[in-house]
Tab-separated table of C-alpha atoms in Angstrom:
chain	number	residue	atom	x	y	z
A	1	UNK	CA	-69.818	-41.670	-4.963
A	2	UNK	CA	-67.745	-44.572	-6.270
A	3	UNK	CA	-63.946	-44.529	-6.184
A	4	UNK	CA	-63.817	-43.914	-9.917
A	5	UNK	CA	-66.214	-40.974	-9.628
A	6	UNK	CA	-64.056	-39.496	-6.861
A	7	UNK	CA	-60.998	-39.746	-9.105
A	8	UNK	CA	-62.978	-38.218	-11.942
A	9	UNK	CA	-63.844	-35.270	-9.692
A	10	UNK	CA	-60.105	-34.894	-8.905
A	11	UNK	CA	-59.273	-34.884	-12.611
A	12	UNK	CA	-61.782	-32.118	-13.290
A	13	UNK	CA	-60.544	-30.172	-10.269
A	14	UNK	CA	-56.934	-30.484	-11.504
A	15	UNK	CA	-57.922	-29.140	-14.936
A	16	UNK	CA	-59.378	-26.032	-13.235
A	17	UNK	CA	-56.324	-25.682	-10.993
A	18	UNK	CA	-54.014	-25.834	-14.033
A	19	UNK	CA	-56.090	-23.090	-15.636
A	20	UNK	CA	-55.726	-20.958	-12.491
A	21	UNK	CA	-51.955	-21.469	-12.604
A	22	UNK	CA	-51.980	-20.339	-16.225
A	23	UNK	CA	-53.774	-17.109	-15.256
A	24	UNK	CA	-51.295	-16.581	-12.416
A	25	UNK	CA	-48.446	-16.793	-14.939
A	26	UNK	CA	-50.245	-14.260	-17.163
A	27	UNK	CA	-50.330	-11.813	-14.240
A	28	UNK	CA	-46.632	-12.431	-13.539
A	29	UNK	CA	-45.849	-11.824	-17.220
A	30	UNK	CA	-47.638	-8.435	-17.127
A	31	UNK	CA	-45.785	-7.485	-13.934
A	32	UNK	CA	-42.418	-8.428	-15.480
A	33	UNK	CA	-43.213	-6.422	-18.641
A	34	UNK	CA	-43.915	-3.370	-16.494
A	35	UNK	CA	-40.526	-3.879	-14.800
A	36	UNK	CA	-38.854	-4.089	-18.233
A	37	UNK	CA	-40.309	-0.695	-19.136
A	38	UNK	CA	-39.280	0.838	-15.802
A	39	UNK	CA	-35.720	-0.485	-16.067
A	40	UNK	CA	-35.387	0.801	-19.655
A	41	UNK	CA	-36.621	4.228	-18.559
A	42	UNK	CA	-33.908	4.243	-15.902
A	43	UNK	CA	-31.372	3.183	-18.553
A	44	UNK	CA	-30.637	-0.094	-16.777
A	45	UNK	CA	-30.444	-2.527	-19.718
A	46	UNK	CA	-29.090	-5.499	-17.756
A	47	UNK	CA	-32.018	-5.451	-15.337
A	48	UNK	CA	-34.444	-4.892	-18.247
A	49	UNK	CA	-33.080	-8.001	-19.988
A	50	UNK	CA	-33.554	-10.144	-16.844
A	51	UNK	CA	-37.185	-9.001	-16.536
A	52	UNK	CA	-37.750	-9.563	-20.280
A	53	UNK	CA	-36.462	-13.143	-19.913
A	54	UNK	CA	-38.746	-13.660	-16.900
A	55	UNK	CA	-41.740	-12.306	-18.830
A	56	UNK	CA	-41.155	-14.718	-21.724
A	57	UNK	CA	-40.633	-17.636	-19.337
A	58	UNK	CA	-43.936	-16.815	-17.589
A	59	UNK	CA	-45.695	-16.589	-20.959
A	60	UNK	CA	-44.409	-20.043	-21.977
A	61	UNK	CA	-45.331	-21.490	-18.595
A	62	UNK	CA	-48.834	-20.060	-18.904
A	63	UNK	CA	-49.247	-21.754	-22.304
A	64	UNK	CA	-47.999	-25.049	-20.863
A	65	UNK	CA	-50.441	-24.938	-17.954
A	66	UNK	CA	-53.270	-24.142	-20.360
A	67	UNK	CA	-52.310	-27.003	-22.694
A	68	UNK	CA	-52.080	-29.464	-19.803
A	69	UNK	CA	-55.439	-28.257	-18.481
A	70	UNK	CA	-57.029	-29.040	-21.858
A	71	UNK	CA	-55.332	-32.422	-21.900
A	72	UNK	CA	-56.489	-33.368	-18.375
A	73	UNK	CA	-59.966	-32.174	-19.319
A	74	UNK	CA	-59.986	-34.429	-22.394
A	75	UNK	CA	-58.910	-37.425	-20.293
A	76	UNK	CA	-61.614	-36.607	-17.725
A	77	UNK	CA	-64.215	-36.662	-20.507
A	78	UNK	CA	-62.996	-40.093	-21.621
A	79	UNK	CA	-63.030	-41.456	-18.075
A	80	UNK	CA	-66.547	-40.028	-17.677
A	81	UNK	CA	-67.641	-41.975	-20.782
A	82	UNK	CA	-65.976	-45.156	-19.503
A	83	UNK	CA	-67.742	-44.771	-16.141
A	84	UNK	CA	-71.097	-44.080	-17.831
A	85	UNK	CA	-70.955	-47.169	-20.056
A	86	UNK	CA	-69.335	-49.316	-17.356
A	87	UNK	CA	-66.167	-49.889	-19.334
A	88	UNK	CA	-63.628	-49.114	-16.635
A	89	UNK	CA	-60.863	-51.667	-17.158
A	90	UNK	CA	-58.642	-53.078	-14.403
A	91	UNK	CA	-55.576	-51.389	-15.870
A	92	UNK	CA	-57.419	-48.060	-15.965
A	93	UNK	CA	-58.320	-48.451	-12.284
A	94	UNK	CA	-54.632	-49.099	-11.570
A	95	UNK	CA	-53.554	-45.880	-13.273
A	96	UNK	CA	-56.254	-43.939	-11.413
A	97	UNK	CA	-55.001	-45.096	-8.005
A	98	UNK	CA	-51.637	-43.362	-8.478
A	99	UNK	CA	-53.313	-40.249	-9.784
A	100	UNK	CA	-54.344	-38.072	-6.861
A	101	UNK	CA	-50.901	-37.203	-5.479
A	102	UNK	CA	-49.567	-36.499	-8.975
A	103	UNK	CA	-52.409	-34.099	-9.793
A	104	UNK	CA	-51.973	-32.262	-6.473
A	105	UNK	CA	-48.266	-31.738	-7.192
A	106	UNK	CA	-49.132	-29.529	-10.222
A	107	UNK	CA	-45.853	-30.810	-11.699
A	108	UNK	CA	-46.371	-30.649	-15.474
A	109	UNK	CA	-43.866	-33.411	-16.213
A	110	UNK	CA	-45.459	-35.850	-13.746
A	111	UNK	CA	-48.990	-34.996	-14.884
A	112	UNK	CA	-47.890	-35.442	-18.485
A	113	UNK	CA	-46.561	-38.920	-17.655
A	114	UNK	CA	-49.830	-39.769	-15.925
A	115	UNK	CA	-51.855	-38.582	-18.929
A	116	UNK	CA	-49.649	-40.778	-21.146
A	117	UNK	CA	-50.625	-43.799	-19.062
A	118	UNK	CA	-54.265	-42.833	-19.197
A	119	UNK	CA	-54.304	-42.247	-22.908
A	120	UNK	CA	-52.731	-45.616	-23.578
A	121	UNK	CA	-55.870	-47.071	-21.942
A	122	UNK	CA	-58.016	-45.593	-24.672
A	123	UNK	CA	-57.756	-47.125	-28.162
A	124	UNK	CA	-58.667	-43.877	-29.877
A	125	UNK	CA	-55.635	-41.881	-28.877
A	126	UNK	CA	-55.954	-38.803	-31.013
A	127	UNK	CA	-53.253	-37.190	-33.083
A	128	UNK	CA	-54.030	-33.900	-31.377
A	129	UNK	CA	-52.511	-35.056	-28.093
A	130	UNK	CA	-49.285	-36.101	-29.811
A	131	UNK	CA	-49.137	-32.726	-31.538
A	132	UNK	CA	-49.804	-30.992	-28.212
A	133	UNK	CA	-46.943	-32.892	-26.596
A	134	UNK	CA	-44.581	-31.906	-29.377
A	135	UNK	CA	-45.507	-28.230	-29.169
A	136	UNK	CA	-45.282	-28.369	-25.404
A	137	UNK	CA	-41.801	-29.872	-25.560
A	138	UNK	CA	-40.740	-26.914	-27.642
A	139	UNK	CA	-41.906	-24.373	-25.087
A	140	UNK	CA	-40.828	-26.020	-21.837
A	141	UNK	CA	-37.156	-25.191	-22.278
A	142	UNK	CA	-35.864	-22.930	-19.546
A	143	UNK	CA	-33.731	-20.857	-21.885
A	144	UNK	CA	-35.464	-17.878	-23.426
A	145	UNK	CA	-34.680	-17.098	-27.082
A	146	UNK	CA	-32.622	-13.924	-27.162
A	147	UNK	CA	-34.439	-12.509	-30.189
A	148	UNK	CA	-37.721	-12.746	-28.224
A	149	UNK	CA	-36.062	-10.954	-25.313
A	150	UNK	CA	-34.701	-8.217	-27.611
A	151	UNK	CA	-38.072	-7.825	-29.335
A	152	UNK	CA	-39.867	-7.504	-26.002
A	153	UNK	CA	-37.326	-4.948	-24.761
A	154	UNK	CA	-37.819	-2.910	-27.945
A	155	UNK	CA	-41.590	-3.099	-27.614
A	156	UNK	CA	-41.426	-1.844	-24.016
A	157	UNK	CA	-38.998	0.908	-25.059
A	158	UNK	CA	-41.368	1.932	-27.877
A	159	UNK	CA	-44.273	2.068	-25.429
A	160	UNK	CA	-42.162	4.169	-23.084
A	161	UNK	CA	-41.271	6.426	-26.022
A	162	UNK	CA	-37.556	5.652	-25.840
A	163	UNK	CA	-34.959	4.689	-28.447
A	164	UNK	CA	-33.063	1.506	-27.641
A	165	UNK	CA	-30.706	1.384	-30.627
A	166	UNK	CA	-28.055	3.390	-28.805
A	167	UNK	CA	-27.850	0.742	-26.097
A	168	UNK	CA	-27.658	-2.455	-28.136
A	169	UNK	CA	-24.475	-3.784	-29.755
A	170	UNK	CA	-24.355	-2.821	-33.453
A	171	UNK	CA	-24.469	-6.414	-34.721
A	172	UNK	CA	-27.857	-7.036	-33.071
A	173	UNK	CA	-29.480	-3.733	-33.893
A	174	UNK	CA	-30.329	-4.472	-37.530
A	175	UNK	CA	-32.014	-7.812	-36.996
A	176	UNK	CA	-33.823	-6.740	-33.864
A	177	UNK	CA	-35.002	-3.471	-35.364
A	178	UNK	CA	-36.373	-5.247	-38.436
A	179	UNK	CA	-38.123	-7.867	-36.303
A	180	UNK	CA	-39.735	-5.153	-34.246
A	181	UNK	CA	-40.622	-3.136	-37.334
A	182	UNK	CA	-42.313	-6.076	-39.021
A	183	UNK	CA	-44.261	-7.179	-35.962
A	184	UNK	CA	-45.058	-3.732	-34.560
A	185	UNK	CA	-46.398	-1.582	-37.388
A	186	UNK	CA	-48.270	0.679	-35.036
A	187	UNK	CA	-48.252	4.457	-34.937
A	188	UNK	CA	-45.785	4.598	-32.094
A	189	UNK	CA	-43.004	2.737	-33.886
A	190	UNK	CA	-43.638	4.805	-37.039
A	191	UNK	CA	-43.323	8.005	-35.030
A	192	UNK	CA	-40.127	6.653	-33.480
A	193	UNK	CA	-38.780	5.872	-36.952
A	194	UNK	CA	-39.414	9.501	-38.027
A	195	UNK	CA	-37.658	10.757	-34.890
A	196	UNK	CA	-34.656	8.512	-35.634
A	197	UNK	CA	-34.437	9.928	-39.160
A	198	UNK	CA	-34.337	13.466	-37.800
A	199	UNK	CA	-31.548	12.707	-35.330
């Protein structure tokens, strides 16, 4: 196995590892959602909000890992082609040398920088990657949008058969309730709406 083939193997391995990390985040998200529901049932809104924020953060992180996995995979395919047709340039070999430690770190920012270097080695840098980067930038922020948190809390309350409107400040209730109503037109929220009318 040549050096380049070894690095290629590492690239493919990293893509799988990133996918595993994405699945791990999915599990965490489910666990946090369950905690949201439990906290709401106990009437502990502050704790519920913390778990809702964690759930959304895990969801975003899962998406980021998945995106990066696809990106590393695409680069691996290009390197594979370069190896096959013997078009591995000196500069490409240089980038590859610094690769292994970065991939092992599973640090999305570092891997992203490495992929940038790689992609600049290929003339046909596709628009898709640029678009991916842009979307990724939008989801890597550590802050979680409050309306997403409120919506998730309402969804968990609906599933638990509870009414959250009593707990939320009046100013938020309208917007949150309408967001939930528009996105959650299931039987449960309709039944809840009827119950609210009766109260």
